[in-house]
């Protein structure tokens, strides 16, 4: 009873602190404790920096430079202590869910990528110590393994989720699967998330008009991204030759009025050159003839 | 005709021998190409000779990767970094056709796109690559904000009139300006129906600070006095796989940018990628003045179902 | 015979009037050149042009210069080939004006360039598709043809003057000797000259039509309201004849007075030139009606705004002054014979030339002031074009240059063809040349 009371008090104070810092953006308690399951490494920080510069920097600016965007609510500089004092789980939740105008990165970045961004931001927080992932091993939800294949008859991408439990692999039922197709500036979600069937399968209709590369290759990612945390994130990425082969010619391939000199329409080059040659032929002819006047002596 | 008389004529009238110069220059160009090719070839041979000693070189690539290259494989493209940039900037990114979608229903004239753009391209406050206009199509219709940049037309009237190939269209659709080449005749500005082009009438912003920088044609900096400038679809960012400056700066989700060949555009605010064809179809997208036949690469989604009132600006 | 040579050549000397006039021109030239050095130093920003109205005085002036130079072709080629004998004394004046304006037109374009030091790029990187290359080409060609048309008929004149005009300044003698190309009035020489002039007269017609048509295309090849017109070529050409005829009349008047050429540039010549002017002005009026009535009837949105600005908006005063004072009233006045006498005709011509200059301004600037999309969030001087003093000075510079060229040519060479005039009167000054 006493322990329970203490816990409530602790939670209340924690919530109060949070409210003071981020009015209107509470993080559910069960999410605060979430931690990264691997140790941050320099490689991870580097990856996080690249992702940060691409996805976060336009609003948050470069940490410590205080060059964040002047919008309301203010994005703020992520090196500040009010960010530093937040738990990893809180940062992770905020990145994941977003809140207008901050985008929701759930479907844009994988969990690993989100953690790498946190690992990068943490390098600006003095005195930060990463919670030891070892302690939480096993307590982080079910481990899932995904596999993916294209069903040419049904024209569907079939994803199979397998739970890796102590008793050996079993079909994972009810895992929320999302499919993404890699595009130049980010991953494109194919359809709404679908739970796996009791046999561990989820099928996604493949649009027959989606462009692939020259050979029709598309890079497809399937992900289990359970918001409740009962399952660990699982991911499978594969190149499938199921897109429409797309090899559009360069826009400057044809001769045109607006093209470069080398690609001028032939009739323009011919007309211009011909007109110039004809007129100047006569002009030079006349100049030469006139110069001949000097040589003619009176008989 | 004998060569002498021709020369005489040129001497009498040096400034007025355009055609002759022009023909000469074609010749010069040919000679230049031949000389360049020769130089490259001899450079190549030189490298090959070195390879006989079994040397390999560690190089930094443009995307900042350290690579080890056998010097036998190396080919000198250009020794001058500025020339290399110019050459690369003329070719564009293979296989791409950039396209921008502007959702007018979301624009509330925050002008963040404008400042991000002006910062990136070293522009003064009155110099706009991207400008948000207050539009009203006819007296009975509702006013709305319309971000307007270069439309990167597939039939660009501005590029057609350039006398020196200073502005050009690339294979990936971007219309760029080489301000090392631009002679400042401003014909392109007169030809553009979208008023997308601006001019460096006076010394550009912070010219002293940037004077030593290598000219980057894909970012068009440093800006140069007496030359034209305009929106570049952030060609430098596209090369890095990043969204353009304006697109990622928008707080309201107005901009989508992507590759038409992939049929996908990515929203700069939410970073969500959606199918281009579906976005255009579902929202009744249109283009600016399509009747002019310019074939713009920018689409607009009509300003319907707005969640906020239109606030006329004082300007 | 001696009288003709003397009458037509007596002005070829260095007198006080010439020094005063040239001194004035050179001083004014230097003052205006200073303005240009400012522009070179600080960029085009010293002029009033800005992002929306990016072409202003310089381009208007360029169009005017090209227009004025066109008259050489009308007088020499069209009227000459048809066989009007009365144009003979005027041809050289017309060619002089053509050469002067064509030469300076090229410089005016350089004045408008943001990067004049890159002029050579126009030839080095020339794009076949750009009307600027076409324009540069045809202006160069036209200039050379005009120069030849000025020079060829002058060869016999110089030979005559070299041998028979005792007062020819000694320092000019070697120039005349070289330029007269050993002229001995040999039949073969005459054959060459006649043949060459004949070819040139035919050649200059397409060349002249091209220069002003291509210049009009600098505008007509864009999609802008006010420029997007299919009749811009003939519209510009007919306007050019108006400006050029008036310019020739003014020049005739001054040469007649200053060089005492009353016996050679008679009232008949003025009367006829007045008729030419009224004829071309009618043609121009016709094109004007087409150019304004056709879009004015339909009132498409952009055209409506453009026409409203011209006729009732910011440009209305200038527009009506130009159309009424520079075209309509001159046409009406010139229908009367009395108005085609030298003095009134010259006054009218001055009004026509001024009107013609402002007409070019009205073609260039209003269209740029009203693009398709609204002009917003820019300083006030981006929205309204006001030429600066430096800009005006640089524009004057080009006019001074034209005057210098015309002065030099007319002062040191006979303004009226000597040999041709003599032959028209049944004399042959060259018969006795060898004696």
JSON list of N, CA, C and O in Angstrom, two decimals, chain C residues 175-206:
[
{"chain": "C", "resi": 175, "resn": "UNK", "atom": "N", "xyz": [43.38, 60.99, -97.82]},
{"chain": "C", "resi": 175, "resn": "UNK", "atom": "CA", "xyz": [42.20, 60.16, -97.56]},
{"chain": "C", "resi": 175, "resn": "UNK", "atom": "C", "xyz": [41.39, 60.01, -98.84]},
{"chain": "C", "resi": 175, "resn": "UNK", "atom": "O", "xyz": [40.99, 58.91, -99.23]},
{"chain": "C", "resi": 176, "resn": "UNK", "atom": "N", "xyz": [41.18, 61.12, -99.51]},
{"chain": "C", "resi": 176, "resn": "UNK", "atom": "CA", "xyz": [40.41, 61.08, -100.75]},
{"chain": "C", "resi": 176, "resn": "UNK", "atom": "C", "xyz": [41.10, 60.24, -101.81]},
{"chain": "C", "resi": 176, "resn": "UNK", "atom": "O", "xyz": [40.47, 59.50, -102.55]},
{"chain": "C", "resi": 177, "resn": "UNK", "atom": "N", "xyz": [42.43, 60.37, -101.81]},
{"chain": "C", "resi": 177, "resn": "UNK", "atom": "CA", "xyz": [43.18, 59.64, -102.83]},
{"chain": "C", "resi": 177, "resn": "UNK", "atom": "C", "xyz": [43.00, 58.13, -102.64]},
{"chain": "C", "resi": 177, "resn": "UNK", "atom": "O", "xyz": [42.72, 57.39, -103.58]},
{"chain": "C", "resi": 178, "resn": "UNK", "atom": "N", "xyz": [43.15, 57.72, -101.40]},
{"chain": "C", "resi": 178, "resn": "UNK", "atom": "CA", "xyz": [43.03, 56.29, -101.12]},
{"chain": "C", "resi": 178, "resn": "UNK", "atom": "C", "xyz": [41.60, 55.82, -101.38]},
{"chain": "C", "resi": 178, "resn": "UNK", "atom": "O", "xyz": [41.37, 54.81, -102.05]},
{"chain": "C", "resi": 179, "resn": "UNK", "atom": "N", "xyz": [40.64, 56.59, -100.88]},
{"chain": "C", "resi": 179, "resn": "UNK", "atom": "CA", "xyz": [39.26, 56.13, -100.97]},
{"chain": "C", "resi": 179, "resn": "UNK", "atom": "C", "xyz": [38.71, 56.21, -102.39]},
{"chain": "C", "resi": 179, "resn": "UNK", "atom": "O", "xyz": [37.73, 55.54, -102.71]},
{"chain": "C", "resi": 180, "resn": "UNK", "atom": "N", "xyz": [39.33, 57.03, -103.25]},
{"chain": "C", "resi": 180, "resn": "UNK", "atom": "CA", "xyz": [38.79, 57.12, -104.61]},
{"chain": "C", "resi": 180, "resn": "UNK", "atom": "C", "xyz": [39.27, 55.96, -105.49]},
{"chain": "C", "resi": 180, "resn": "UNK", "atom": "O", "xyz": [38.84, 55.83, -106.63]},
{"chain": "C", "resi": 181, "resn": "UNK", "atom": "N", "xyz": [40.11, 55.11, -104.94]},
{"chain": "C", "resi": 181, "resn": "UNK", "atom": "CA", "xyz": [40.50, 53.85, -105.58]},
{"chain": "C", "resi": 181, "resn": "UNK", "atom": "C", "xyz": [40.95, 54.02, -107.04]},
{"chain": "C", "resi": 181, "resn": "UNK", "atom": "O", "xyz": [40.50, 53.28, -107.92]},
{"chain": "C", "resi": 182, "resn": "UNK", "atom": "N", "xyz": [41.80, 54.99, -107.29]},
{"chain": "C", "resi": 182, "resn": "UNK", "atom": "CA", "xyz": [42.32, 55.23, -108.65]},
{"chain": "C", "resi": 182, "resn": "UNK", "atom": "C", "xyz": [41.21, 55.40, -109.67]},
{"chain": "C", "resi": 182, "resn": "UNK", "atom": "O", "xyz": [41.27, 54.88, -110.78]},
{"chain": "C", "resi": 183, "resn": "UNK", "atom": "N", "xyz": [40.18, 56.07, -109.30]},
{"chain": "C", "resi": 183, "resn": "UNK", "atom": "CA", "xyz": [39.03, 56.19, -110.20]},
{"chain": "C", "resi": 183, "resn": "UNK", "atom": "C", "xyz": [39.40, 57.04, -111.41]},
{"chain": "C", "resi": 183, "resn": "UNK", "atom": "O", "xyz": [39.88, 58.15, -111.28]},
{"chain": "C", "resi": 184, "resn": "UNK", "atom": "N", "xyz": [39.18, 56.47, -112.59]},
{"chain": "C", "resi": 184, "resn": "UNK", "atom": "CA", "xyz": [39.49, 57.21, -113.81]},
{"chain": "C", "resi": 184, "resn": "UNK", "atom": "C", "xyz": [38.30, 57.29, -114.75]},
{"chain": "C", "resi": 184, "resn": "UNK", "atom": "O", "xyz": [38.44, 57.66, -115.92]},
{"chain": "C", "resi": 185, "resn": "UNK", "atom": "N", "xyz": [37.17, 56.91, -114.24]},
{"chain": "C", "resi": 185, "resn": "UNK", "atom": "CA", "xyz": [35.95, 56.92, -115.05]},
{"chain": "C", "resi": 185, "resn": "UNK", "atom": "C", "xyz": [36.04, 55.94, -116.22]},
{"chain": "C", "resi": 185, "resn": "UNK", "atom": "O", "xyz": [35.41, 56.14, -117.25]},
{"chain": "C", "resi": 186, "resn": "UNK", "atom": "N", "xyz": [36.80, 54.93, -116.02]},
{"chain": "C", "resi": 186, "resn": "UNK", "atom": "CA", "xyz": [36.90, 53.88, -117.03]},
{"chain": "C", "resi": 186, "resn": "UNK", "atom": "C", "xyz": [35.55, 53.18, -117.15]},
{"chain": "C", "resi": 186, "resn": "UNK", "atom": "O", "xyz": [34.86, 52.98, -116.14]},
{"chain": "C", "resi": 187, "resn": "UNK", "atom": "N", "xyz": [35.12, 52.81, -118.35]},
{"chain": "C", "resi": 187, "resn": "UNK", "atom": "CA", "xyz": [33.80, 52.16, -118.48]},
{"chain": "C", "resi": 187, "resn": "UNK", "atom": "C", "xyz": [33.70, 50.91, -117.62]},
{"chain": "C", "resi": 187, "resn": "UNK", "atom": "O", "xyz": [32.64, 50.61, -117.06]},
{"chain": "C", "resi": 188, "resn": "UNK", "atom": "N", "xyz": [34.82, 50.20, -117.52]},
{"chain": "C", "resi": 188, "resn": "UNK", "atom": "CA", "xyz": [34.80, 48.99, -116.70]},
{"chain": "C", "resi": 188, "resn": "UNK", "atom": "C", "xyz": [34.54, 49.33, -115.23]},
{"chain": "C", "resi": 188, "resn": "UNK", "atom": "O", "xyz": [33.78, 48.66, -114.55]},
{"chain": "C", "resi": 189, "resn": "UNK", "atom": "N", "xyz": [35.18, 50.43, -114.79]},
{"chain": "C", "resi": 189, "resn": "UNK", "atom": "CA", "xyz": [34.97, 50.87, -113.42]},
{"chain": "C", "resi": 189, "resn": "UNK", "atom": "C", "xyz": [33.50, 51.23, -113.20]},
{"chain": "C", "resi": 189, "resn": "UNK", "atom": "O", "xyz": [32.89, 50.87, -112.20]},
{"chain": "C", "resi": 190, "resn": "UNK", "atom": "N", "xyz": [32.96, 51.96, -114.15]},
{"chain": "C", "resi": 190, "resn": "UNK", "atom": "CA", "xyz": [31.55, 52.35, -114.04]},
{"chain": "C", "resi": 190, "resn": "UNK", "atom": "C", "xyz": [30.64, 51.13, -114.02]},
{"chain": "C", "resi": 190, "resn": "UNK", "atom": "O", "xyz": [29.66, 51.08, -113.28]},
{"chain": "C", "resi": 191, "resn": "UNK", "atom": "N", "xyz": [31.04, 50.14, -114.83]},
{"chain": "C", "resi": 191, "resn": "UNK", "atom": "CA", "xyz": [30.22, 48.94, -114.88]},
{"chain": "C", "resi": 191, "resn": "UNK", "atom": "C", "xyz": [30.22, 48.26, -113.50]},
{"chain": "C", "resi": 191, "resn": "UNK", "atom": "O", "xyz": [29.17, 47.85, -112.98]},
{"chain": "C", "resi": 192, "resn": "UNK", "atom": "N", "xyz": [31.43, 48.18, -112.91]},
{"chain": "C", "resi": 192, "resn": "UNK", "atom": "CA", "xyz": [31.53, 47.53, -111.60]},
{"chain": "C", "resi": 192, "resn": "UNK", "atom": "C", "xyz": [30.67, 48.26, -110.57]},
{"chain": "C", "resi": 192, "resn": "UNK", "atom": "O", "xyz": [29.90, 47.65, -109.83]},
{"chain": "C", "resi": 193, "resn": "UNK", "atom": "N", "xyz": [30.80, 49.60, -110.55]},
{"chain": "C", "resi": 193, "resn": "UNK", "atom": "CA", "xyz": [30.06, 50.37, -109.55]},
{"chain": "C", "resi": 193, "resn": "UNK", "atom": "C", "xyz": [28.55, 50.19, -109.76]},
{"chain": "C", "resi": 193, "resn": "UNK", "atom": "O", "xyz": [27.82, 49.91, -108.81]},
{"chain": "C", "resi": 194, "resn": "UNK", "atom": "N", "xyz": [28.12, 50.32, -110.99]},
{"chain": "C", "resi": 194, "resn": "UNK", "atom": "CA", "xyz": [26.68, 50.21, -111.23]},
{"chain": "C", "resi": 194, "resn": "UNK", "atom": "C", "xyz": [26.14, 48.86, -110.85]},
{"chain": "C", "resi": 194, "resn": "UNK", "atom": "O", "xyz": [25.10, 48.74, -110.21]},
{"chain": "C", "resi": 195, "resn": "UNK", "atom": "N", "xyz": [26.89, 47.86, -111.26]},
{"chain": "C", "resi": 195, "resn": "UNK", "atom": "CA", "xyz": [26.49, 46.50, -110.94]},
{"chain": "C", "resi": 195, "resn": "UNK", "atom": "C", "xyz": [26.43, 46.29, -109.43]},
{"chain": "C", "resi": 195, "resn": "UNK", "atom": "O", "xyz": [25.46, 45.76, -108.89]},
{"chain": "C", "resi": 196, "resn": "UNK", "atom": "N", "xyz": [27.49, 46.73, -108.73]},
{"chain": "C", "resi": 196, "resn": "UNK", "atom": "CA", "xyz": [27.56, 46.53, -107.28]},
{"chain": "C", "resi": 196, "resn": "UNK", "atom": "C", "xyz": [26.43, 47.26, -106.58]},
{"chain": "C", "resi": 196, "resn": "UNK", "atom": "O", "xyz": [25.76, 46.72, -105.70]},
{"chain": "C", "resi": 197, "resn": "UNK", "atom": "N", "xyz": [26.23, 48.53, -106.99]},
{"chain": "C", "resi": 197, "resn": "UNK", "atom": "CA", "xyz": [25.16, 49.30, -106.35]},
{"chain": "C", "resi": 197, "resn": "UNK", "atom": "C", "xyz": [23.82, 48.63, -106.60]},
{"chain": "C", "resi": 197, "resn": "UNK", "atom": "O", "xyz": [22.98, 48.54, -105.70]},
{"chain": "C", "resi": 198, "resn": "UNK", "atom": "N", "xyz": [23.64, 48.14, -107.80]},
{"chain": "C", "resi": 198, "resn": "UNK", "atom": "CA", "xyz": [22.38, 47.51, -108.13]},
{"chain": "C", "resi": 198, "resn": "UNK", "atom": "C", "xyz": [22.13, 46.28, -107.25]},
{"chain": "C", "resi": 198, "resn": "UNK", "atom": "O", "xyz": [21.06, 46.10, -106.67]},
{"chain": "C", "resi": 199, "resn": "UNK", "atom": "N", "xyz": [23.19, 45.46, -107.11]},
{"chain": "C", "resi": 199, "resn": "UNK", "atom": "CA", "xyz": [23.04, 44.27, -106.25]},
{"chain": "C", "resi": 199, "resn": "UNK", "atom": "C", "xyz": [22.75, 44.71, -104.82]},
{"chain": "C", "resi": 199, "resn": "UNK", "atom": "O", "xyz": [21.87, 44.17, -104.14]},
{"chain": "C", "resi": 200, "resn": "UNK", "atom": "N", "xyz": [23.49, 45.72, -104.36]},
{"chain": "C", "resi": 200, "resn": "UNK", "atom": "CA", "xyz": [23.30, 46.18, -102.98]},
{"chain": "C", "resi": 200, "resn": "UNK", "atom": "C", "xyz": [21.89, 46.71, -102.76]},
{"chain": "C", "resi": 200, "resn": "UNK", "atom": "O", "xyz": [21.29, 46.48, -101.71]},
{"chain": "C", "resi": 201, "resn": "UNK", "atom": "N", "xyz": [21.38, 47.44, -103.75]},
{"chain": "C", "resi": 201, "resn": "UNK", "atom": "CA", "xyz": [20.04, 48.00, -103.60]},
{"chain": "C", "resi": 201, "resn": "UNK", "atom": "C", "xyz": [18.99, 46.90, -103.47]},
{"chain": "C", "resi": 201, "resn": "UNK", "atom": "O", "xyz": [18.01, 47.04, -102.74]},
{"chain": "C", "resi": 202, "resn": "UNK", "atom": "N", "xyz": [19.26, 45.79, -104.17]},
{"chain": "C", "resi": 202, "resn": "UNK", "atom": "CA", "xyz": [18.32, 44.68, -104.02]},
{"chain": "C", "resi": 202, "resn": "UNK", "atom": "C", "xyz": [18.53, 43.98, -102.68]},
{"chain": "C", "resi": 202, "resn": "UNK", "atom": "O", "xyz": [17.59, 43.65, -101.97]},
{"chain": "C", "resi": 203, "resn": "UNK", "atom": "N", "xyz": [19.81, 43.83, -102.34]},
{"chain": "C", "resi": 203, "resn": "UNK", "atom": "CA", "xyz": [20.15, 43.13, -101.10]},
{"chain": "C", "resi": 203, "resn": "UNK", "atom": "C", "xyz": [19.65, 43.87, -99.86]},
{"chain": "C", "resi": 203, "resn": "UNK", "atom": "O", "xyz": [19.25, 43.27, -98.86]},
{"chain": "C", "resi": 204, "resn": "UNK", "atom": "N", "xyz": [19.65, 45.18, -99.94]},
{"chain": "C", "resi": 204, "resn": "UNK", "atom": "CA", "xyz": [19.34, 45.95, -98.73]},
{"chain": "C", "resi": 204, "resn": "UNK", "atom": "C", "xyz": [17.85, 45.85, -98.39]},
{"chain": "C", "resi": 204, "resn": "UNK", "atom": "O", "xyz": [17.47, 46.03, -97.23]},
{"chain": "C", "resi": 205, "resn": "UNK", "atom": "N", "xyz": [17.03, 45.52, -99.36]},
{"chain": "C", "resi": 205, "resn": "UNK", "atom": "CA", "xyz": [15.59, 45.46, -99.04]},
{"chain": "C", "resi": 205, "resn": "UNK", "atom": "C", "xyz": [15.28, 44.33, -98.06]},
{"chain": "C", "resi": 205, "resn": "UNK", "atom": "O", "xyz": [14.73, 44.59, -96.99]},
{"chain": "C", "resi": 206, "resn": "UNK", "atom": "N", "xyz": [15.69, 43.07, -98.36]},
{"chain": "C", "resi": 206, "resn": "UNK", "atom": "CA", "xyz": [15.45, 42.04, -97.33]},
{"chain": "C", "resi": 206, "resn": "UNK", "atom": "C", "xyz": [16.23, 42.31, -96.04]},
{"chain": "C", "resi": 206, "resn": "UNK", "atom": "O", "xyz": [15.73, 42.04, -94.95]}
]
